[in-house]
Amino acid sequence: MIMASSARKPGGSTSRRSLRVAIKVDCRPETIRQWEALVDRERNSTYLIQSQLPSNRKQRMKVVQQYYEIVDHYGIDRSVVGIAINYFDRFVSNYSDERHYLLAAMTCIYLAAKIHSKIKISAETMVSMGNGYFTRSDLLGMEMCIFNSFDWYMNPPIPVDFLTVVRPLINESPIDLTIKTEFKHLVQYLIELGLYFPFESPSSVAYAAML
């Protein structure tokens, strides 16, 4: 069994419970190996949040919400939000100057899309979203600051990666297709909600979403 270190409300709770059991029972060695490899990556000190975030929870929740609004507006995959908020949490946990909070937040979603999405957001567009709070030079300067502070480790494991690992088990389950589709939508929705809460490991968020 693998363990952990916007969707409509689905019906058929009994069938969904059967699907969860099937996933736990039918875990193949390759699935377990891939899951454990992701857990090893998330335990890498490079990807850990080492200290208390200086911002309050409401501010951070606004950042996550803004990220979802940005990716939805530009048609960017929502998984990019998981990467962007990982960048943001790691950066602000080490640099507590909240004067640059907005600049850091906008640079993180800019970088996440730049590296992990086929759809990019231009620096000029990011500056316009900042409503005059920062310049293009500020954005590019913060970009290099983040690169250097991360030692260029820009590919963190995120909760949806763990869902990807078990998706073949879901797809191949004999459970009704409608139930499988609803289950995947529900898990995706819960994973997205999980990003609003800092310090939970990606594997924990994914595992809790599939329980």
Coordinates of N, CA and C in Angstrom, one line a residue:
M1 N 0.9 -1.2 0.0 CA 0.0 0.0 0.0 C 0.9 1.2 0.0
I2 N 0.5 2.2 -0.8 CA 1.3 3.5 -0.8 C 0.9 4.3 0.3
M3 N 1.9 5.0 0.9 CA 1.6 5.8 2.1 C 2.1 7.2 1.8
A4 N 1.8 8.2 2.7 CA 2.2 9.5 2.5 C 3.3 9.9 3.4
S5 N 4.5 10.5 3.2 CA 5.5 11.0 4.2 C 4.7 12.2 4.7
S6 N -12.1 22.6 -9.7 CA -13.4 22.9 -9.2 C -14.3 21.9 -9.9
A7 N -14.7 21.0 -8.8 CA -15.4 19.9 -9.2 C -16.8 19.9 -8.7
R8 N -17.7 19.2 -9.4 CA -19.1 19.1 -8.8 C -19.0 18.0 -7.8
K9 N -20.0 18.0 -6.9 CA -20.0 17.0 -5.8 C -20.5 15.7 -6.4
P10 N -19.6 14.6 -6.4 CA -20.0 13.4 -7.0 C -21.0 12.6 -6.1
G11 N -21.7 11.7 -6.8 CA -22.5 10.7 -6.1 C -21.9 9.4 -6.0
G12 N -22.6 8.4 -5.5 CA -22.1 7.0 -5.5 C -21.0 6.8 -4.5
S13 N -21.2 7.2 -3.2 CA -20.1 7.1 -2.3 C -19.6 5.6 -2.1
T14 N -20.5 4.7 -2.1 CA -20.2 3.3 -1.9 C -19.2 2.8 -3.0
S15 N -19.5 3.2 -4.3 CA -18.7 2.8 -5.4 C -17.3 3.4 -5.3
R16 N -17.3 4.7 -4.9 CA -16.1 5.4 -4.8 C -15.2 4.8 -3.7
R17 N -15.9 4.3 -2.6 CA -15.1 3.6 -1.6 C -14.5 2.3 -2.1
S18 N -15.3 1.6 -2.9 CA -14.8 0.4 -3.6 C -13.6 0.7 -4.5
L19 N -13.6 1.8 -5.1 CA -12.5 2.2 -6.0 C -11.2 2.5 -5.2
R20 N -11.4 3.2 -4.0 CA -10.3 3.5 -3.2 C -9.7 2.2 -2.7
V21 N -10.5 1.2 -2.3 CA -10.0 -0.1 -1.8 C -9.2 -0.8 -2.9
A22 N -9.8 -0.7 -4.2 CA -9.1 -1.4 -5.3 C -7.8 -0.8 -5.6
I23 N -7.6 0.5 -5.4 CA -6.4 1.2 -5.7 C -5.3 0.7 -4.6
K24 N -5.8 0.7 -3.4 CA -4.8 0.3 -2.3 C -4.4 -1.2 -2.4
V25 N -5.3 -2.1 -2.8 CA -5.0 -3.5 -2.9 C -4.2 -3.8 -4.2
D26 N -4.5 -3.1 -5.3 CA -3.9 -3.4 -6.6 C -2.6 -2.6 -6.8
C27 N -2.0 -2.0 -5.8 CA -0.8 -1.3 -6.0 C 0.4 -2.2 -6.5
R28 N 0.9 -1.9 -7.7 CA 1.9 -2.7 -8.3 C 3.3 -2.2 -7.8
P29 N 4.3 -3.0 -7.9 CA 5.6 -2.6 -7.5 C 6.1 -1.3 -8.2
E30 N 5.8 -1.2 -9.5 CA 6.2 0.0 -10.2 C 5.5 1.2 -9.7
T31 N 4.2 1.1 -9.3 CA 3.5 2.2 -8.8 C 4.1 2.7 -7.4
I32 N 4.4 1.7 -6.6 CA 5.0 1.9 -5.3 C 6.4 2.6 -5.5
R33 N 7.1 2.1 -6.4 CA 8.5 2.6 -6.6 C 8.4 4.1 -7.1
Q34 N 7.5 4.4 -8.0 CA 7.3 5.8 -8.4 C 6.9 6.7 -7.3
W35 N 5.9 6.2 -6.5 CA 5.4 7.0 -5.4 C 6.6 7.3 -4.4
E36 N 7.3 6.2 -4.0 CA 8.4 6.4 -3.1 C 9.5 7.3 -3.6
A37 N 9.7 7.3 -4.9 CA 10.7 8.2 -5.5 C 10.3 9.6 -5.4
L38 N 9.0 9.9 -5.5 CA 8.5 11.3 -5.4 C 8.6 11.7 -3.9
V39 N 8.3 10.8 -3.0 CA 8.5 11.1 -1.5 C 9.9 11.4 -1.2
D40 N 10.9 10.7 -1.8 CA 12.3 11.0 -1.6 C 12.6 12.4 -2.1
R41 N 12.1 12.7 -3.2 CA 12.3 14.1 -3.7 C 11.7 15.2 -2.8
E42 N 10.5 14.9 -2.3 CA 9.9 16.0 -1.5 C 10.7 16.1 -0.1
R43 N 11.4 15.1 0.3 CA 12.2 15.1 1.5 C 13.5 15.8 1.3
N44 N 13.9 16.0 0.0 CA 15.1 16.7 -0.3 C 15.1 18.1 0.4
S45 N 16.1 18.5 1.1 CA 16.1 19.7 1.9 C 15.9 20.9 0.9
T46 N 16.3 20.8 -0.4 CA 16.1 21.9 -1.3 C 14.6 22.2 -1.5
Y47 N 13.7 21.3 -1.3 CA 12.3 21.5 -1.6 C 11.5 21.7 -0.3
L48 N 12.2 21.6 0.9 CA 11.5 21.7 2.1 C 11.3 23.2 2.5
I49 N 10.2 23.5 3.2 CA 10.1 24.9 3.8 C 10.7 24.8 5.2
Q50 N 11.8 25.5 5.4 CA 12.6 25.3 6.6 C 12.1 26.1 7.8
S51 N 11.3 27.1 7.6 CA 11.0 28.0 8.7 C 9.5 28.5 8.5
Q52 N 9.0 29.1 9.6 CA 7.7 29.6 9.6 C 7.5 30.7 8.5
L53 N 6.5 30.7 7.7 CA 6.2 31.7 6.7 C 5.9 33.0 7.4
P54 N 6.5 34.1 7.0 CA 6.3 35.4 7.7 C 4.9 36.0 7.4
S55 N 4.2 35.6 6.4 CA 2.9 36.2 6.0 C 1.8 35.5 6.8
N56 N 0.7 36.2 6.9 CA -0.4 35.5 7.6 C -1.2 34.6 6.6
R57 N -2.0 33.7 7.1 CA -2.7 32.7 6.3 C -3.6 33.4 5.3
K58 N -4.3 34.5 5.6 CA -5.2 35.1 4.7 C -4.5 35.7 3.5
Q59 N -3.3 36.2 3.7 CA -2.5 36.8 2.6 C -2.1 35.7 1.7
R60 N -1.7 34.6 2.2 CA -1.2 33.5 1.4 C -2.4 32.9 0.6
M61 N -3.6 32.8 1.2 CA -4.7 32.2 0.5 C -5.1 33.1 -0.6
K62 N -4.9 34.4 -0.5 CA -5.2 35.4 -1.6 C -4.2 35.1 -2.7
V63 N -2.9 34.8 -2.4 CA -2.0 34.5 -3.4 C -2.4 33.3 -4.2
V64 N -2.8 32.2 -3.5 CA -3.2 31.0 -4.2 C -4.4 31.3 -5.1
Q65 N -5.4 32.0 -4.6 CA -6.6 32.4 -5.4 C -6.2 33.2 -6.6
Q66 N -5.3 34.1 -6.4 CA -4.8 34.9 -7.6 C -4.2 34.0 -8.6
Y67 N -3.4 33.1 -8.2 CA -2.7 32.1 -9.1 C -3.7 31.4 -9.9
Y68 N -4.8 30.9 -9.3 CA -5.8 30.2 -10.0 C -6.5 31.1 -11.0
E69 N -6.8 32.3 -10.6 CA -7.4 33.2 -11.6 C -6.5 33.5 -12.8
I70 N -5.2 33.6 -12.5 CA -4.3 33.9 -13.6 C -4.2 32.7 -14.6
V71 N -4.0 31.5 -14.1 CA -3.8 30.4 -15.0 C -5.1 30.1 -15.7
D72 N -6.3 30.3 -15.1 CA -7.6 30.1 -15.8 C -7.7 31.1 -16.9
H73 N -7.3 32.3 -16.6 CA -7.5 33.4 -17.6 C -6.7 33.1 -18.8
Y74 N -5.5 32.6 -18.6 CA -4.6 32.4 -19.8 C -4.6 31.0 -20.3
G75 N -5.4 30.1 -19.7 CA -5.5 28.8 -20.2 C -4.4 27.9 -19.9
I76 N -3.7 28.2 -18.8 CA -2.6 27.4 -18.3 C -3.1 26.3 -17.4
D77 N -2.4 25.1 -17.5 CA -2.9 24.0 -16.7 C -2.8 24.4 -15.2
R78 N -3.8 24.0 -14.4 CA -3.9 24.4 -13.0 C -2.8 23.7 -12.2
S79 N -2.2 22.7 -12.6 CA -1.1 22.1 -11.9 C 0.1 23.1 -11.7
V80 N 0.2 24.1 -12.6 CA 1.2 25.1 -12.5 C 1.1 25.9 -11.1
V81 N -0.1 26.0 -10.6 CA -0.3 26.7 -9.4 C 0.4 26.0 -8.2
G82 N 0.4 24.6 -8.2 CA 1.2 23.9 -7.2 C 2.6 24.2 -7.2
I83 N 3.2 24.3 -8.4 CA 4.6 24.7 -8.6 C 4.9 26.1 -8.1
A84 N 4.0 27.0 -8.5 CA 4.2 28.4 -8.2 C 4.1 28.6 -6.7
I85 N 3.2 28.0 -6.0 CA 3.1 28.2 -4.5 C 4.2 27.5 -3.8
N86 N 4.8 26.4 -4.4 CA 6.0 25.8 -3.8 C 7.1 26.8 -3.9
Y87 N 7.3 27.5 -5.0 CA 8.3 28.5 -5.2 C 8.1 29.6 -4.1
F88 N 6.9 30.1 -4.0 CA 6.6 31.2 -3.2 C 6.9 30.8 -1.7
D89 N 6.4 29.7 -1.2 CA 6.6 29.3 0.2 C 8.1 29.1 0.5
R90 N 8.8 28.5 -0.4 CA 10.2 28.3 -0.2 C 11.0 29.6 -0.1
F91 N 10.6 30.5 -1.0 CA 11.3 31.8 -1.0 C 11.0 32.7 0.2
V92 N 9.7 32.9 0.5 CA 9.4 33.8 1.5 C 9.7 33.2 2.9
S93 N 9.9 31.9 3.0 CA 10.3 31.3 4.3 C 11.7 31.7 4.6
N94 N 12.5 32.0 3.6 CA 13.9 32.4 3.9 C 14.2 33.9 3.7
Y95 N 13.2 34.6 3.1 CA 13.4 36.0 2.9 C 12.1 36.7 3.4
S96 N 12.2 37.3 4.6 CA 11.1 37.7 5.3 C 10.7 39.2 5.1
D97 N 11.3 39.8 4.1 CA 11.0 41.2 3.8 C 9.7 41.3 3.1
E98 N 8.6 41.6 3.8 CA 7.3 41.6 3.2 C 7.0 42.8 2.3
R99 N 8.0 43.7 2.2 CA 7.8 44.8 1.2 C 7.9 44.3 -0.2
H100 N 8.5 43.1 -0.4 CA 8.6 42.5 -1.7 C 7.7 41.3 -1.9
Y101 N 6.7 41.3 -1.0 CA 5.7 40.1 -1.0 C 5.0 40.0 -2.4
L102 N 4.4 41.1 -2.9 CA 3.7 41.0 -4.1 C 4.6 40.7 -5.3
L103 N 5.8 41.3 -5.3 CA 6.8 41.1 -6.4 C 7.2 39.6 -6.4
A104 N 7.5 39.0 -5.2 CA 7.8 37.6 -5.1 C 6.7 36.7 -5.6
A105 N 5.5 37.0 -5.2 CA 4.3 36.2 -5.6 C 4.1 36.2 -7.1
M106 N 4.2 37.4 -7.7 CA 4.0 37.5 -9.1 C 5.2 36.9 -9.9
T107 N 6.4 37.0 -9.4 CA 7.5 36.4 -10.0 C 7.4 34.8 -10.0
C108 N 6.9 34.3 -8.9 CA 6.8 32.8 -8.8 C 5.8 32.2 -9.8
I109 N 4.7 32.9 -10.0 CA 3.7 32.3 -11.0 C 4.3 32.6 -12.4
Y110 N 5.0 33.7 -12.6 CA 5.7 33.9 -13.9 C 6.7 32.9 -14.2
L111 N 7.5 32.5 -13.2 CA 8.5 31.5 -13.4 C 7.9 30.1 -13.6
A112 N 6.9 29.8 -12.8 CA 6.3 28.4 -12.9 C 5.7 28.2 -14.3
A113 N 5.1 29.2 -14.9 CA 4.5 29.1 -16.2 C 5.6 29.1 -17.3
K114 N 6.6 29.9 -17.0 CA 7.8 30.0 -18.0 C 8.5 28.6 -18.1
I115 N 8.6 27.9 -17.0 CA 9.4 26.7 -17.0 C 8.5 25.4 -17.3
H116 N 7.3 25.5 -16.8 CA 6.5 24.2 -16.8 C 5.2 24.3 -17.6
S117 N 5.0 25.3 -18.4 CA 3.8 25.4 -19.2 C 4.2 25.8 -20.6
K118 N 3.5 25.2 -21.6 CA 3.7 25.6 -23.0 C 3.2 27.1 -23.2
I119 N 2.2 27.5 -22.4 CA 1.7 28.8 -22.5 C 2.5 29.7 -21.5
K120 N 3.1 30.7 -22.0 CA 3.9 31.6 -21.2 C 3.2 32.9 -20.9
I121 N 3.6 33.6 -19.9 CA 3.1 35.0 -19.6 C 4.3 35.9 -19.7
S122 N 4.2 36.9 -20.5 CA 5.3 37.8 -20.7 C 5.6 38.7 -19.5
A123 N 6.8 39.1 -19.4 CA 7.2 40.0 -18.3 C 6.3 41.3 -18.3
E124 N 6.1 41.8 -19.5 CA 5.3 43.0 -19.6 C 3.8 42.8 -19.0
T125 N 3.3 41.6 -19.3 CA 1.9 41.3 -18.8 C 2.0 41.2 -17.2
M126 N 3.0 40.6 -16.7 CA 3.1 40.5 -15.2 C 3.2 41.9 -14.6
V127 N 4.0 42.8 -15.3 CA 4.1 44.1 -14.7 C 2.8 44.9 -14.7
S128 N 2.0 44.7 -15.8 CA 0.7 45.3 -15.9 C -0.2 44.8 -14.8
M129 N -0.1 43.5 -14.5 CA -0.9 43.0 -13.4 C -0.5 43.5 -12.0
G130 N 0.7 44.0 -11.9 CA 1.2 44.5 -10.7 C 0.7 45.9 -10.4
N131 N 0.0 46.5 -11.4 CA -0.6 47.9 -11.2 C 0.4 48.9 -10.7
G132 N 1.6 48.9 -11.3 CA 2.6 49.9 -11.0 C 3.4 49.6 -9.8
Y133 N 3.2 48.5 -9.1 CA 3.9 48.2 -7.9 C 5.4 47.9 -8.2
F134 N 5.7 47.3 -9.3 CA 7.0 46.9 -9.7 C 7.2 47.1 -11.2
T135 N 8.5 47.2 -11.6 CA 8.9 47.4 -13.0 C 9.3 46.0 -13.6
R136 N 9.6 46.0 -14.9 CA 10.1 44.9 -15.5 C 11.5 44.5 -15.0
S137 N 12.3 45.5 -14.7 CA 13.6 45.3 -14.1 C 13.5 44.6 -12.7
D138 N 12.5 45.1 -11.9 CA 12.3 44.5 -10.6 C 11.9 43.0 -10.8
L139 N 11.0 42.7 -11.7 CA 10.6 41.3 -12.0 C 11.8 40.4 -12.4
L140 N 12.6 40.9 -13.3 CA 13.7 40.1 -13.8 C 14.8 39.9 -12.7
G141 N 14.9 41.0 -11.9 CA 15.9 40.9 -10.8 C 15.4 39.9 -9.7
M142 N 14.1 39.9 -9.4 CA 13.6 38.9 -8.5 C 13.7 37.5 -9.1
E143 N 13.5 37.3 -10.4 CA 13.6 36.0 -11.0 C 15.0 35.5 -10.8
M144 N 16.1 36.3 -10.9 CA 17.4 35.8 -10.7 C 17.7 35.5 -9.2
C145 N 17.0 36.3 -8.4 CA 17.2 36.1 -6.9 C 16.6 34.8 -6.5
I146 N 15.4 34.4 -7.1 CA 14.8 33.1 -6.8 C 15.6 32.0 -7.3
F147 N 16.1 32.1 -8.6 CA 16.9 31.1 -9.2 C 18.1 30.8 -8.2
N148 N 18.8 31.8 -7.8 CA 20.0 31.7 -7.0 C 19.7 31.1 -5.6
S149 N 18.6 31.6 -5.0 CA 18.3 31.1 -3.7 C 17.9 29.6 -3.7
F150 N 17.4 29.1 -4.8 CA 17.0 27.7 -5.0 C 18.1 26.9 -5.6
D151 N 19.2 27.5 -5.8 CA 20.3 26.8 -6.5 C 19.8 26.1 -7.8
W152 N 18.8 26.8 -8.4 CA 18.3 26.3 -9.7 C 17.5 25.0 -9.6
Y153 N 17.1 24.6 -8.4 CA 16.2 23.5 -8.2 C 14.8 24.0 -8.4
M154 N 14.3 23.8 -9.6 CA 13.0 24.4 -10.0 C 11.9 23.4 -10.4
N155 N 12.1 22.1 -10.0 CA 11.2 21.1 -10.4 C 10.7 20.3 -9.2
P156 N 10.0 21.0 -8.3 CA 9.6 20.3 -7.0 C 8.4 19.3 -7.3
P157 N 8.4 18.3 -6.5 CA 7.2 17.4 -6.6 C 6.0 18.1 -6.0
I158 N 4.8 17.9 -6.7 CA 3.6 18.6 -6.3 C 2.5 17.5 -6.1
P159 N 1.4 17.8 -5.4 CA 0.4 16.8 -5.1 C -0.1 16.1 -6.4
V160 N -0.3 16.8 -7.5 CA -0.9 16.2 -8.7 C 0.1 15.2 -9.3
D161 N 1.4 15.2 -9.0 CA 2.3 14.2 -9.5 C 2.0 12.9 -8.9
F162 N 1.6 12.9 -7.6 CA 1.2 11.6 -6.9 C -0.1 11.0 -7.5
L163 N -1.0 11.9 -7.9 CA -2.2 11.4 -8.5 C -1.9 10.8 -9.9
T164 N -0.9 11.4 -10.6 CA -0.5 10.9 -11.9 C 0.0 9.4 -11.8
V165 N 0.7 9.2 -10.7 CA 1.3 7.9 -10.4 C 0.2 6.8 -10.3
V166 N -0.9 7.1 -9.6 CA -1.9 6.1 -9.4 C -3.0 6.2 -10.4
R167 N -3.0 7.1 -11.3 CA -4.0 7.2 -12.3 C -4.2 6.0 -13.2
P168 N -3.1 5.3 -13.6 CA -3.3 4.0 -14.3 C -4.1 3.0 -13.5
L169 N -4.0 2.9 -12.2 CA -4.7 2.0 -11.4 C -6.2 2.4 -11.4
I170 N -6.5 3.7 -11.4 CA -7.9 4.1 -11.5 C -8.5 3.8 -12.8
N171 N -7.7 4.1 -13.9 CA -8.2 3.9 -15.2 C -8.5 2.4 -15.5
E172 N -7.7 1.5 -15.0 CA -7.8 0.1 -15.2 C -8.8 -0.6 -14.3
S173 N -9.3 0.1 -13.3 CA -10.2 -0.5 -12.3 C -11.5 -1.0 -13.0
P174 N -12.1 -2.1 -12.6 CA -13.4 -2.5 -13.2 C -14.6 -1.7 -12.8
I175 N -14.4 -0.7 -11.9 CA -15.5 0.1 -11.5 C -16.0 0.9 -12.7
D176 N -17.3 1.3 -12.6 CA -18.0 2.0 -13.6 C -17.2 3.3 -14.0
L177 N -17.2 3.5 -15.3 CA -16.4 4.7 -15.9 C -16.9 6.0 -15.2
T178 N -18.2 6.2 -15.0 CA -18.7 7.4 -14.5 C -18.2 7.6 -13.1
I179 N -18.1 6.6 -12.3 CA -17.6 6.7 -10.9 C -16.1 7.0 -11.0
K180 N -15.4 6.4 -11.9 CA -13.9 6.7 -12.0 C -13.7 8.1 -12.3
T181 N -14.5 8.6 -13.3 CA -14.4 10.0 -13.7 C -14.7 11.0 -12.5
E182 N -15.8 10.7 -11.8 CA -16.1 11.5 -10.7 C -15.1 11.5 -9.6
F183 N -14.5 10.3 -9.4 CA -13.5 10.1 -8.4 C -12.3 11.0 -8.7
K184 N -11.8 10.9 -10.0 CA -10.7 11.7 -10.4 C -10.9 13.2 -10.3
H185 N -12.2 13.7 -10.6 CA -12.5 15.1 -10.5 C -12.5 15.5 -9.0
L186 N -13.0 14.6 -8.1 CA -13.1 14.9 -6.7 C -11.7 15.0 -6.1
V187 N -10.8 14.1 -6.5 CA -9.4 14.1 -6.0 C -8.7 15.4 -6.4
Q188 N -8.9 15.7 -7.7 CA -8.3 16.9 -8.3 C -8.7 18.1 -7.5
Y189 N -10.0 18.2 -7.2 CA -10.6 19.3 -6.5 C -10.0 19.4 -5.1
L190 N -9.9 18.3 -4.4 CA -9.4 18.3 -3.0 C -7.9 18.7 -3.0
I191 N -7.2 18.2 -4.0 CA -5.8 18.6 -4.2 C -5.6 20.1 -4.3
E192 N -6.5 20.7 -5.2 CA -6.4 22.1 -5.4 C -6.7 22.9 -4.1
L193 N -7.7 22.4 -3.3 CA -8.0 23.0 -2.0 C -6.8 22.9 -1.1
G194 N -6.1 21.8 -1.1 CA -5.0 21.5 -0.2 C -3.9 22.5 -0.4
L195 N -3.8 23.2 -1.6 CA -2.7 24.1 -1.8 C -2.9 25.4 -1.0
Y196 N -4.1 25.6 -0.5 CA -4.4 26.8 0.3 C -3.7 26.7 1.7
F197 N -3.2 25.5 2.1 CA -2.7 25.3 3.4 C -1.2 25.0 3.4
P198 N -0.4 25.8 3.9 CA 1.1 25.6 3.9 C 1.5 24.5 4.8
F199 N 2.7 24.0 4.5 CA 3.5 23.0 5.3 C 3.0 21.6 5.2
E200 N 1.9 21.3 4.5 CA 1.5 19.9 4.2 C 2.3 19.4 3.1
S201 N 3.0 18.3 3.2 CA 3.8 17.7 2.1 C 2.9 17.4 1.0
P202 N 3.4 17.4 -0.3 CA 2.7 17.0 -1.4 C 2.1 15.6 -1.4
S203 N 2.8 14.7 -0.8 CA 2.3 13.3 -0.7 C 1.1 13.2 0.3
S204 N 1.2 14.0 1.4 CA 0.1 14.0 2.3 C -1.1 14.6 1.8
V205 N -1.0 15.7 1.0 CA -2.2 16.3 0.3 C -2.8 15.3 -0.6
A206 N -2.0 14.7 -1.5 CA -2.5 13.7 -2.4 C -3.1 12.5 -1.8
Y207 N -2.5 12.0 -0.8 CA -3.0 10.8 -0.1 C -4.3 11.1 0.6
A208 N -4.4 12.3 1.3 CA -5.6 12.6 2.0 C -6.8 12.8 1.0
A209 N -6.4 13.4 -0.2 CA -7.5 13.6 -1.2 C -8.0 12.3 -1.8
M210 N -7.2 11.2 -1.7 CA -7.7 9.9 -2.3 C -8.3 9.0 -1.2
L211 N -8.3 9.4 0.1 CA -8.9 8.6 1.1 C -10.4 8.5 1.0

